[in-house]
Amino acid sequence: MREINKILTIAKFTFKEIIKSNILVNIFFLGLGLLLVTYVAYSFTYGEPARIALDFGLGTLSLSSVGIAIFIGSGILAKEIDSRTVYMIISRPVPRYCFILGKVMGLILVLIVNVLLLSTLTLSAYFFIGGEFAPILMWSILFILFEAIIALLVVSLLSLISSQTIAVILSMIVYVLGHAIDGVKLTSMIAKNKVLESIIDVYHFFLPGYYKLNLKEHVIYKQNIELDYLVNNTFYVLFYSLFLITLCVLTFNKKNLD
Amino acid sequence: MIDFCNVSKVFNTDLLKKDFHALKSVTFNIPEGKTIGFLGANGAGKTTSLKIAMDFIRPTSGEIKYNESLGKNKLEAFKNIGYLPERPFFYPHLTGLEFCHYMGALTDLSKAEIESQVNVWAIKFKIDFALNRHIKNYSKGMLQRIGFLATLLHNPKLIILDEPLAGLDPIGRKELKDIIVQLRDEGKTVFFSSHIISDVEEICDSVIFLKDGEVVFNGSVDQIMKDNIKPETRISYFDGDSLLTEVIPNNKKEEYLSKLLKDGKEIVSLQAEKPTLEEIFYNVKKN
Ligand SMILES: Nc1ncnc2c1ncn2[C@@H]1O[C@H](COP(=O)(O)OP(=O)(O)OP(=O)(O)O)[C@@H](O)[C@H]1O
Ligand SMILES: [Mg+2]
């Protein structure tokens, strides 16, 4: 019970620290820019402005969330270790795993705030222009949050085993690959090549399948999507996150904090 | 309260370079209720020892034992330890008060307990005026003070400070030293590192001196002074208008004095030649 309180305390102050570092102002301006772009698109396109509003909105939401996850996430552990603020925490009766969980949770809270703010804006613009509600809208926003959480865990883990810069670069590569891999698998040329195929299978097993969380096409073109698919991928996120968190904790437990 | 048992630490930063032995079989214990100075030149291994004591890094060999009086296991022991790192760095966007709440909550204190502790200590540390400012605007001395304050919030039995006086002005040093003395009078154990020997001489019961990763002296300040008193006397006298000082071996002292008196010189002082810890430690040899 005590441990949970400590995790929550660390999460709370991590959240406070990030929020106070003016990130909210940045998100606000991003949102403002978003509204502006939507307005311009609305004024100049014929046809389907609502679809465009959604396209821009979800795109910005996803990029900003992953951006926050990767850029701030790369620092939440690495910076604490470099600047030795971590000493202040683990010199108290706080097990090391609590530190990791608290830090990650704090940044997840920031991600949630970002998603809430920007999706509210996007949806308001969309409804204002005359878009219609569909449950998949909510799913796609949720999946964007999932995507950012996985990116956060990936970058946290990488920042524990390499440097902050390398962690950022690798995370971006993994992000791009994780989205591309679905398309690659479908290419018939590769499907015929057994070796490549098994490489990709291995990849699938270890690296995050970001493509599973991309619902944008479905949303924008209102394609039907089965509930099974959504639920399965939610479980995928759950297990994959647990896997990453466990690796983070094990790495951090072993780490020399110089 | 903490025992170091043959603790060694080897750093190998580079595959190509030779291993660096930062600590060589360091053995000592921190006795309860004492104020102990942990001395050594830059790079002697003080910070490394403290990091090992706090389990931030692991020793290459040997072990650290926390006494029963601190707690059954590491986490329990940490409830009774207050630790201030060297060159502490804080969360720039939190205020001093928020930082204290953060640190207090991690040591299982309630909000009310934290408030009352902060109220007491902030005044003693003369930091009460800045509690609501962001830490990024604190001066170096203020950082040292808020850090020290945070290590005392949970009323720890053992206080470990890594160069608590570094970077402070003379008044600040005096104030923090007074607080350390007060803590000692309350029966706390204080273990602090420094390379300024006079500070240690002033407020410590005993000293542990580290040189190139080895303990070369461990004992009380009085003992080391007694052991190092030289058989010499320093005599100051006026010769006309000029004040002269000479150091005379004790066996020639009386002879020399009677000569001075016969010549009608005015003797100002007569003192056993007592080295400072500074002098002792620069000459400390391994036995
Ligand atoms: N992570 C590390 N890798 C390699 N060498 C290290 C590492 N940490 C410390 N050292 C070396 O170990 C030695 C002892 O360092 P330490 O910081 O313990 O000294 P110190 O006694 O605290 O000195 P100071 O008075 O300057 O604070 C130094 O020579 C330092 O370069
Ligand atoms: Mg040091």
PDB file of C-alpha atoms and ligand atoms in Angstrom, chain B residues 40-48 50-51 86-87 162-163 193-195, ligand 2:
ATOM      1  CA  GLY B  40      40.255  13.294   1.951  1.00  0.00           C
ATOM      2  CA  ALA B  41      41.660  15.240  -0.947  1.00  0.00           C
ATOM      3  CA  ASN B  42      39.784  15.650  -4.228  1.00  0.00           C
ATOM      4  CA  GLY B  43      39.371  12.263  -5.827  1.00  0.00           C
ATOM      5  CA  ALA B  44      40.208  10.321  -2.671  1.00  0.00           C
ATOM      6  CA  GLY B  45      36.981   8.348  -2.948  1.00  0.00           C
ATOM      7  CA  LYS B  46      34.678   9.995  -0.432  1.00  0.00           C
ATOM      8  CA  THR B  47      31.704  10.419  -2.745  1.00  0.00           C
ATOM      9  CA  THR B  48      32.229   6.938  -4.148  1.00  0.00           C
ATOM     10  CA  LEU B  50      28.902   7.358   0.169  1.00  0.00           C
ATOM     11  CA  LYS B  51      27.279   6.230  -3.075  1.00  0.00           C
ATOM     12  CA  GLU B  86      27.259  16.347  -3.378  1.00  0.00           C
ATOM     13  CA  ARG B  87      26.303  19.329  -5.555  1.00  0.00           C
ATOM     14  CA  ASP B 162      28.427  14.943   1.097  1.00  0.00           C
ATOM     15  CA  GLU B 163      30.305  18.241   1.348  1.00  0.00           C
ATOM     16  CA  SER B 193      32.590  14.520   4.006  1.00  0.00           C
ATOM     17  CA  SER B 194      34.778  17.526   3.479  1.00  0.00           C
ATOM     18  CA  HIS B 195      38.248  18.444   2.433  1.00  0.00           C
TER      19      HIS B 195
HETATM   20 MG    MG C   2      33.087  14.088  -3.563  1.00  0.00          MG
END
